[in-house]
Amino acid sequence: MHKSRWFIVIEVKGSWFVDCEGKSHGPFRTKEEAILDGTRLARTLNDAERQNEIWVKDDATGAPRRLWSGPVPNVSASGVMH
């Protein structure tokens, strides 16, 4: 099983932010801008040991939804990093 680092798109008082491990990025004017920047951050802050994932609340259901993930860390079946 691999570890993940989550980038969570959230709205606070009409502004949008991307939270990653307690560090807030933003504010952004729109949800779409926050998603684009979150994706950029996730691709830029690549971690060899963890898979980055972008999460946002679904407008219709309110449930969290994963929008993007990648890359998967290179781990063998024995659990050894390559």
Coordinates of C-alpha atoms in Angstrom, one line a residue:
M1 CA 0.0 0.0 0.0
H2 CA 1.3 3.4 -0.9
K3 CA 1.1 6.7 1.0
S4 CA -0.8 9.7 -0.4
R5 CA -0.4 13.4 -0.1
W6 CA -3.8 15.2 -0.5
F7 CA -4.3 18.6 -2.0
I8 CA -7.8 19.6 -0.9
V9 CA -9.8 22.4 -2.7
I10 CA -11.9 24.3 -0.2
E11 CA -14.1 27.4 -0.1
V12 CA -13.8 29.8 2.8
K13 CA -16.0 32.9 3.0
G14 CA -16.3 33.1 -0.8
S15 CA -12.7 32.5 -1.7
W16 CA -11.1 29.3 -2.8
F17 CA -7.9 27.7 -1.4
V18 CA -5.8 24.6 -1.9
D19 CA -4.8 23.0 1.4
C20 CA -1.9 20.6 1.5
E21 CA -0.8 19.2 4.9
G22 CA -2.0 22.3 6.7
K23 CA -0.4 24.8 4.3
S24 CA -2.9 26.9 2.5
H25 CA -2.4 28.2 -1.1
G26 CA -4.6 31.0 -2.4
P27 CA -6.9 32.7 -2.3
F28 CA -8.4 32.1 -5.7
R29 CA -11.4 33.8 -7.2
T30 CA -13.0 30.6 -8.5
K31 CA -13.1 26.9 -7.8
E32 CA -11.7 26.2 -11.3
E33 CA -8.6 28.5 -10.6
A34 CA -8.0 26.6 -7.3
I35 CA -8.3 23.2 -9.1
L36 CA -5.8 24.3 -11.8
D37 CA -3.3 25.6 -9.2
G38 CA -3.8 22.5 -7.1
T39 CA -3.0 20.3 -10.0
R40 CA 0.1 22.4 -10.8
L41 CA 1.2 22.2 -7.2
A42 CA 0.7 18.4 -7.1
R43 CA 2.7 17.9 -10.3
T44 CA 5.5 20.3 -9.1
L45 CA 5.7 19.0 -5.5
N46 CA 6.3 15.4 -6.6
D47 CA 7.3 13.0 -3.9
A48 CA 9.1 9.7 -4.7
E49 CA 7.4 8.0 -1.7
R50 CA 3.9 9.3 -2.0
Q51 CA 1.2 9.6 -4.6
N52 CA -0.3 13.1 -4.9
E53 CA -4.1 13.4 -5.1
I54 CA -6.4 16.4 -5.6
W55 CA -9.8 16.3 -3.8
V56 CA -12.8 18.6 -4.1
K57 CA -16.3 18.5 -2.7
D58 CA -18.8 17.4 -5.4
D59 CA -21.3 20.2 -6.1
A60 CA -24.2 17.8 -6.5
T61 CA -23.7 15.4 -3.5
G62 CA -21.3 17.3 -1.2
A63 CA -19.2 14.2 -1.0
P64 CA -15.4 14.5 -1.5
R65 CA -14.3 13.5 -5.0
R66 CA -10.8 12.7 -6.2
L67 CA -10.1 14.7 -9.4
W68 CA -6.6 13.7 -10.1
S69 CA -3.8 11.4 -8.8
G70 CA -0.3 10.6 -9.8
P71 CA 2.3 9.5 -10.1
V72 CA 2.3 6.2 -8.1
P73 CA 5.5 5.7 -6.2
N74 CA 7.7 2.9 -7.6
V75 CA 7.4 0.2 -4.9
S76 CA 8.1 -3.5 -5.5
A77 CA 5.9 -6.3 -4.2
S78 CA 8.2 -6.7 -1.2
G79 CA 7.6 -3.0 -0.3
V80 CA 11.1 -1.8 -1.3
M81 CA 11.3 1.6 -3.0
H82 CA 13.0 1.6 -6.4

